[in-house]
Coordinates of C-alpha atoms in Angstrom, one line a residue:
Chain U
M4 CA 6.6 10.5 -32.2
E5 CA 6.0 7.5 -34.5
Y6 CA 4.5 4.4 -32.8
P7 CA 5.0 1.2 -34.0
S8 CA 1.8 0.0 -33.3
K9 CA -1.7 1.7 -32.8
L10 CA -2.2 -0.3 -29.6
I11 CA 1.0 1.5 -28.6
E12 CA -0.4 4.9 -29.7
D13 CA -3.8 4.5 -28.4
A14 CA -2.6 3.7 -24.6
V15 CA -0.2 6.4 -24.6
N16 CA -2.4 8.9 -25.4
E17 CA -5.0 7.6 -22.8
V18 CA -1.8 7.4 -19.9
A19 CA -1.0 11.1 -20.8
K20 CA -4.0 12.5 -20.4
L21 CA -3.1 12.0 -16.4
P22 CA -2.2 14.7 -14.7
G23 CA 1.8 15.6 -14.5
I24 CA 2.5 12.3 -17.1
G25 CA 3.7 13.8 -20.8
K26 CA 4.0 11.6 -23.5
K27 CA 7.9 10.2 -23.1
T28 CA 6.9 8.9 -19.3
A29 CA 3.7 7.6 -20.6
L30 CA 5.7 5.4 -23.6
R31 CA 8.0 4.5 -20.6
L32 CA 4.8 3.1 -18.4
V33 CA 3.3 1.1 -21.7
L34 CA 6.5 -0.4 -22.4
H35 CA 7.0 -1.5 -18.8
L36 CA 3.7 -3.2 -18.9
I37 CA 4.2 -4.5 -22.5
K38 CA 7.2 -6.4 -20.6
E39 CA 6.1 -7.3 -17.3
N40 CA 3.3 -10.5 -17.2
E41 CA -0.2 -10.0 -18.5
N42 CA -1.6 -10.4 -15.4
R43 CA 0.0 -7.2 -13.9
T44 CA -1.8 -5.3 -16.2
L45 CA -5.3 -6.9 -15.7
A46 CA -4.8 -6.4 -11.8
L47 CA -4.3 -2.6 -12.8
T48 CA -7.0 -2.2 -14.9
E49 CA -9.4 -4.4 -12.7
A50 CA -8.3 -2.5 -9.9
L51 CA -8.9 1.1 -11.6
T52 CA -12.0 0.1 -13.4
K53 CA -13.6 -1.4 -9.8
L54 CA -12.5 2.0 -7.8
R55 CA -13.8 4.3 -10.7
T56 CA -17.5 2.3 -11.3
Q57 CA -18.2 1.1 -7.4
I58 CA -16.6 4.0 -5.4
K59 CA -19.2 5.8 -3.4
F60 CA -19.0 9.0 -1.6
C61 CA -20.3 9.5 2.3
K62 CA -23.8 11.0 2.9
T63 CA -22.5 12.7 5.6
C64 CA -19.1 14.5 4.6
F65 CA -18.6 13.7 1.0
N66 CA -15.1 12.0 2.2
I67 CA -14.8 9.1 -0.1
S68 CA -15.6 5.8 0.9
D69 CA -17.0 1.8 0.5
D70 CA -20.2 2.2 2.0
D71 CA -22.7 5.0 2.5
E72 CA -21.3 6.5 5.8
C73 CA -17.5 6.2 5.9
A74 CA -16.0 5.2 8.8
L75 CA -15.1 8.1 10.4
C76 CA -18.7 9.1 10.2
R77 CA -20.0 6.1 11.7
S78 CA -17.2 5.8 14.5
H79 CA -18.3 6.4 18.2
R80 CA -14.5 7.3 19.4
R81 CA -15.0 10.4 17.0
D82 CA -15.7 13.8 18.5
K83 CA -18.6 15.0 16.6
S84 CA -18.8 18.3 18.3
I85 CA -15.8 19.5 16.1
L86 CA -16.0 19.4 12.3
C87 CA -13.1 20.1 10.2
V88 CA -13.6 21.5 6.8
V89 CA -11.1 20.6 3.8
E90 CA -11.0 20.8 0.3
E91 CA -10.4 16.9 -0.9
S92 CA -10.3 13.6 0.5
N93 CA -6.6 13.7 0.6
D94 CA -6.5 16.1 2.9
V95 CA -8.6 14.0 5.2
M96 CA -5.9 11.3 4.8
A97 CA -3.6 13.7 5.6
I98 CA -4.7 15.2 8.6
E99 CA -5.7 11.6 9.8
N100 CA -1.8 10.9 9.1
T101 CA -1.0 13.0 12.4
A102 CA -2.8 11.4 14.4
Q103 CA -3.9 15.1 15.9
F104 CA -7.4 15.2 15.2
L105 CA -10.3 13.2 16.6
G106 CA -13.3 15.2 15.4
V107 CA -15.3 15.0 11.9
Y108 CA -14.9 16.1 8.8
H109 CA -16.5 17.8 5.8
V110 CA -15.0 17.5 2.3
L111 CA -16.0 20.2 0.2
G112 CA -15.0 18.9 -3.4
G113 CA -12.7 21.9 -4.2
V114 CA -12.4 25.6 -3.4
I115 CA -14.2 28.8 -5.0
S116 CA -12.4 29.4 -7.7
P117 CA -13.8 31.8 -10.4
I118 CA -10.7 31.4 -12.8
N119 CA -11.8 27.9 -13.3
G120 CA -15.6 28.5 -12.8
I121 CA -16.1 27.1 -9.8
G122 CA -18.5 28.9 -7.3
P123 CA -20.2 27.8 -4.1
S124 CA -22.9 26.2 -5.6
D125 CA -20.4 23.8 -7.3
L126 CA -19.0 22.7 -3.6
K127 CA -20.7 20.8 -0.6
I128 CA -20.8 24.4 0.8
D129 CA -25.0 24.5 1.3
A130 CA -25.0 20.5 2.5
L131 CA -22.3 21.8 5.1
L132 CA -24.7 24.5 6.4
E133 CA -27.8 22.0 6.7
R134 CA -25.7 19.6 8.5
I135 CA -24.5 22.1 11.1
K136 CA -28.1 23.5 11.6
K137 CA -29.4 20.0 11.7
S138 CA -27.2 18.6 14.0
V139 CA -27.0 20.2 17.9
E140 CA -23.7 18.9 18.9
T141 CA -21.4 20.9 16.6
K142 CA -19.5 23.3 18.9
E143 CA -16.5 24.0 16.4
V144 CA -16.0 24.4 12.6
I145 CA -12.2 24.3 11.8
L146 CA -11.6 25.5 8.1
A147 CA -8.5 23.4 7.0
L148 CA -7.9 25.0 3.6
S149 CA -5.0 25.8 1.8
P150 CA -3.3 28.9 2.4
T151 CA -4.0 30.4 -1.5
M152 CA -6.3 32.7 -2.5
E153 CA -8.9 30.5 -3.4
G154 CA -8.5 28.8 0.0
D155 CA -8.5 32.0 1.9
T156 CA -11.9 33.1 -0.4
T157 CA -13.6 30.0 0.4
A158 CA -12.7 30.3 3.9
F159 CA -14.1 33.6 4.4
Y160 CA -17.3 32.7 2.3
I161 CA -18.1 29.9 4.9
H162 CA -17.2 32.2 7.8
R163 CA -19.6 34.9 7.1
K164 CA -22.5 32.0 6.1
L165 CA -21.3 30.9 9.6
K166 CA -21.1 33.9 11.8
D167 CA -24.8 34.0 13.4
L168 CA -24.8 30.4 14.2
P169 CA -23.8 29.7 17.9
I170 CA -20.6 27.9 17.0
K171 CA -17.2 28.7 17.4
V172 CA -15.0 29.1 13.3
T173 CA -11.7 28.6 13.5
S174 CA -8.5 28.4 10.9
I175 CA -5.5 26.1 10.9
A176 CA -2.5 27.9 12.0
R177 CA -0.3 29.6 9.6
G178 CA 3.5 30.6 10.1
V179 CA 7.0 29.4 9.8
P180 CA 7.5 25.2 9.0
V181 CA 8.6 23.2 11.8
G182 CA 12.1 22.3 10.6
G183 CA 12.1 25.4 8.3
N184 CA 15.1 27.6 8.6
L185 CA 13.9 31.8 8.9
E186 CA 16.1 32.8 6.3
Y187 CA 14.4 30.4 3.4
T188 CA 10.9 31.3 4.9
D189 CA 9.1 34.0 2.1
E190 CA 8.1 37.1 3.8
I191 CA 3.9 36.8 4.1
T192 CA 4.6 33.6 5.7
L193 CA 7.0 35.0 7.8
G194 CA 5.1 38.2 8.2
R195 CA 1.9 36.6 9.5
S196 CA 3.9 34.3 11.6
I197 CA 4.7 37.5 13.6
T198 CA 1.2 39.2 13.4
G199 CA -0.3 35.9 14.5
R200 CA 2.5 35.5 17.4
V201 CA 1.3 33.3 20.0
L202 CA 2.3 33.4 24.1
F203 CA 5.2 31.2 24.9
D204 CA 4.8 28.3 26.9
Chain F
M19 CA -0.5 5.9 4.9
E20 CA -4.6 4.7 6.2
Y21 CA -6.7 5.2 2.9
P22 CA -10.4 5.6 3.4
S23 CA -11.2 3.1 1.1
K24 CA -10.6 -0.8 0.1
L25 CA -11.1 0.2 -3.6
I26 CA -8.6 3.2 -3.4
E27 CA -5.8 1.2 -1.5
D28 CA -5.9 -1.6 -4.3
A29 CA -5.6 1.0 -7.0
V30 CA -3.0 2.5 -5.3
N31 CA -1.2 0.1 -4.7
E32 CA -1.2 -1.2 -8.2
V33 CA -0.3 2.1 -9.9
A34 CA 2.7 2.2 -7.5
K35 CA 3.8 -0.6 -8.9
L36 CA 4.8 1.3 -12.3
P37 CA 8.3 2.2 -12.4
G38 CA 9.0 5.9 -11.5
I39 CA 5.5 6.2 -9.4
G40 CA 5.5 6.4 -5.6
K41 CA 2.6 5.9 -3.2
K42 CA 2.0 9.7 -3.1
T43 CA 2.0 10.2 -7.2
A44 CA -0.6 7.2 -7.4
L45 CA -2.8 8.5 -4.8
R46 CA -2.8 11.8 -7.0
L47 CA -3.7 10.0 -10.0
V48 CA -6.5 7.7 -8.8
L49 CA -8.3 10.7 -7.1
H50 CA -7.5 12.6 -10.7
L51 CA -9.4 9.6 -12.1
I52 CA -12.4 9.8 -9.5
K53 CA -12.9 13.3 -9.7
E54 CA -13.0 12.9 -13.5
N55 CA -15.9 11.3 -15.9
E56 CA -16.2 7.7 -15.3
N57 CA -15.6 6.9 -19.2
R58 CA -12.0 8.5 -19.1
T59 CA -11.3 5.7 -17.2
L60 CA -12.8 3.2 -18.7
A61 CA -11.2 4.4 -21.9
L62 CA -7.7 4.0 -20.0
T63 CA -8.2 0.4 -18.8
E64 CA -9.6 -0.8 -21.9
A65 CA -6.2 0.9 -24.2
L66 CA -4.5 -0.4 -21.4
T67 CA -5.9 -4.1 -21.4
K68 CA -6.4 -4.0 -25.6
L69 CA -2.5 -3.2 -25.6
R70 CA -1.6 -6.0 -23.5
T71 CA -3.5 -9.0 -24.4
Q72 CA -3.5 -7.9 -28.3
I73 CA 0.3 -6.4 -28.8
K74 CA 2.4 -8.6 -31.3
F75 CA 6.2 -8.8 -31.8
C76 CA 7.4 -8.7 -35.6
K77 CA 8.5 -12.3 -36.2
T78 CA 11.6 -10.6 -38.3
C79 CA 12.9 -7.9 -36.1
F80 CA 11.0 -8.1 -32.9
N81 CA 9.6 -4.8 -32.8
I82 CA 6.2 -4.4 -31.0
S83 CA 3.9 -4.3 -34.3
D84 CA 0.4 -4.5 -34.7
D85 CA 1.0 -7.8 -37.4
D86 CA 3.0 -10.7 -37.4
E87 CA 5.5 -8.6 -39.7
C88 CA 6.1 -5.0 -39.2
A89 CA 5.9 -2.0 -41.1
L90 CA 9.6 -1.5 -41.7
C91 CA 10.1 -4.9 -42.3
R92 CA 7.7 -5.1 -44.9
S93 CA 8.7 -2.0 -46.4
H94 CA 10.1 -2.1 -49.9
R95 CA 11.6 1.3 -49.1
R96 CA 14.2 0.1 -46.5
D97 CA 17.3 -0.7 -47.3
K98 CA 17.7 -4.7 -45.8
S99 CA 21.5 -4.6 -46.1
I100 CA 21.8 -2.4 -43.2
L101 CA 20.9 -4.2 -40.0
C102 CA 20.5 -1.7 -36.9
V103 CA 20.7 -3.8 -33.5
V104 CA 19.1 -2.1 -30.8
E105 CA 17.9 -3.1 -27.2
E106 CA 14.4 -2.4 -27.0
S107 CA 11.2 -1.0 -28.9
N108 CA 11.8 2.7 -28.1
D109 CA 15.0 2.7 -29.4
V110 CA 14.0 2.1 -33.1
M111 CA 11.1 5.1 -32.4
A112 CA 14.1 7.3 -31.2
I113 CA 16.1 6.3 -33.9
E114 CA 13.3 6.2 -36.9
N115 CA 12.8 10.2 -35.1
T116 CA 16.0 11.1 -36.3
A117 CA 15.2 10.2 -39.9
Q118 CA 19.0 9.6 -40.7
F119 CA 18.7 5.5 -41.1
L120 CA 16.7 4.1 -43.8
G121 CA 17.7 0.6 -43.1
V122 CA 15.8 -2.1 -41.1
Y123 CA 16.0 -3.0 -37.1
H124 CA 16.5 -5.9 -34.5
V125 CA 15.5 -5.6 -31.2
L126 CA 17.4 -7.5 -28.9
G127 CA 14.6 -6.9 -25.9
G128 CA 17.6 -5.9 -23.5
V129 CA 21.3 -6.3 -23.0
I130 CA 23.5 -8.6 -21.2
S131 CA 23.2 -7.9 -17.4
P132 CA 24.5 -10.8 -14.8
I133 CA 23.4 -8.7 -12.3
N134 CA 20.3 -8.8 -13.1
G135 CA 20.5 -12.4 -14.5
I136 CA 20.2 -11.7 -18.2
G137 CA 22.2 -13.9 -20.3
P138 CA 22.7 -13.9 -24.1
S139 CA 20.1 -16.7 -24.2
D140 CA 17.4 -14.4 -22.9
L141 CA 18.2 -11.9 -25.6
K142 CA 17.2 -12.1 -29.3
I143 CA 20.8 -13.1 -30.1
D144 CA 20.5 -16.4 -31.7
A145 CA 17.6 -15.2 -34.0
L146 CA 20.1 -12.4 -34.8
L147 CA 22.5 -14.7 -36.0
E148 CA 20.0 -16.9 -37.8
R149 CA 18.9 -13.9 -40.0
I150 CA 21.7 -12.6 -40.8
K151 CA 23.2 -16.2 -42.0
K152 CA 19.7 -16.8 -43.8
S153 CA 19.8 -13.5 -45.5
V154 CA 22.3 -12.7 -48.2
E155 CA 21.9 -9.3 -48.2
T156 CA 22.8 -8.0 -45.3
K157 CA 26.3 -6.3 -45.9
E158 CA 26.5 -3.9 -42.4
V159 CA 25.5 -4.6 -38.7
I160 CA 25.6 -1.6 -36.7
L161 CA 25.2 -1.7 -33.1
A162 CA 23.6 0.8 -31.3
L163 CA 23.5 -0.2 -27.9
S164 CA 23.5 2.4 -24.9
P165 CA 26.8 3.2 -24.1
T166 CA 26.8 1.4 -20.6
M167 CA 28.7 -1.7 -19.0
E168 CA 26.0 -3.8 -20.4
G169 CA 25.7 -2.4 -23.5
D170 CA 29.4 -2.6 -24.1
T171 CA 29.4 -6.1 -23.0
T172 CA 26.5 -7.1 -25.3
A173 CA 28.1 -5.2 -28.5
F174 CA 31.4 -7.2 -27.7
Y175 CA 29.8 -10.6 -27.5
I176 CA 27.7 -9.9 -30.7
H177 CA 30.9 -8.5 -32.3
R178 CA 32.9 -11.9 -31.6
K179 CA 29.5 -14.0 -32.6
L180 CA 29.6 -11.9 -36.1
K181 CA 33.3 -11.7 -36.7
D182 CA 34.1 -14.5 -38.9
L183 CA 30.7 -13.4 -41.3
P184 CA 31.4 -11.7 -44.3
I185 CA 29.9 -8.5 -43.0
K186 CA 30.9 -5.3 -41.7
V187 CA 30.3 -4.5 -38.1
T188 CA 30.3 -0.7 -36.8
S189 CA 29.1 0.9 -33.8
I190 CA 27.5 4.0 -33.4
A191 CA 29.7 7.1 -32.6
R192 CA 30.1 8.0 -29.2
G193 CA 31.5 11.6 -28.9
V194 CA 30.7 15.2 -27.0
P195 CA 26.9 15.6 -27.7
V196 CA 25.5 18.4 -30.3
G197 CA 24.6 21.5 -28.1
G198 CA 27.1 20.5 -25.5
N199 CA 29.8 22.5 -23.6
L200 CA 33.4 20.8 -23.1
E201 CA 33.2 22.0 -19.8
Y202 CA 30.4 20.1 -18.7
T203 CA 31.1 16.8 -20.5
D204 CA 32.7 14.0 -18.3
E205 CA 35.7 12.9 -18.4
I206 CA 35.4 9.8 -20.1
T207 CA 33.2 10.6 -22.9
L208 CA 35.8 13.6 -23.8
G209 CA 38.1 11.3 -23.6
R210 CA 36.6 9.1 -25.6
S211 CA 35.9 11.9 -28.3
I212 CA 39.6 12.9 -28.4
T213 CA 40.9 8.9 -29.0
G214 CA 38.0 8.5 -31.2
R215 CA 38.4 11.6 -33.1
V216 CA 37.4 11.6 -36.9
L217 CA 38.9 14.0 -39.9
F218 CA 37.4 17.3 -40.6
D219 CA 35.5 17.9 -43.4

């Protein structure tokens, strides 16, 4: 596509580098910004610049934070004896939204994925082990990783590293989603929900 | 949703103001920027800021342009006797992509839409009439507006304004899309394609 302006072309190319946004969507967004008030664009770019240059990661759990230590780690209301291991910061937000977990988190920053060249040393796994060894409080580690091959590999790796320590290692339950229909559940999930059945109470 | 950082929250709110992007997508984009190199975000914000602050509109056709007059209006290869009226700059890009039109354009900046409070005076219709009256070259005006009620209203309005001038006013053809299937074409389009049938040659 030929653009009527170099400025448009540059902006479209930059926006189209974002995940899930192609050139057509990028053009639509860019033309939208042109039609709107200039302040809107400046507010957007300022928020993004500030975010990228000022964002910090919690020194304890590596979650995104405005300070050196995040609000969850600082809080006295959170149960420091239960540690929930997740891939990314958005997993923390998702679990916090359920209001079912009152412990603390540890953000790995990804999962082991040899195909993408990500090994254990690229993740915060060593920091996790050190954190657990240093703290006397930790009694349970919940592995809340994606039910994919990479997630399972990472969970297995962490479990092996932790198995000599006097702590309980658990994993989030896998099964048929609430509100889901048995008929439309894939075989592997349904199979796992049968082998992993629990007492009815 | 509660965000772990005010910076994230501000960025998500700004990104989610873009058309077709909700809070979840905005969060995904924002977290993507955090994971990537800082230069990527700065390149993005710079391209958008430059775009919004430096963009110009052609003084003749009101298309987006890097200069006071756009490349199409300046070109000696374009046939100035045929003028194609479109809603927005992206329509110019779309028609240019077909390589079937060698005239010049006039960008209205929208269509008449009483429901959105957009009247004829909010569009470049007066500028179009003035442009046609001033120029002796214009022989034909092609109305290439969306086949919607607003587009039809706008076309009708412009047609009425032009009908006393010695120029031909045409509209882009409406009918069954190339590659489309009669069975799946809506009744109105199919009906129009029958009443507006053309000689087979």
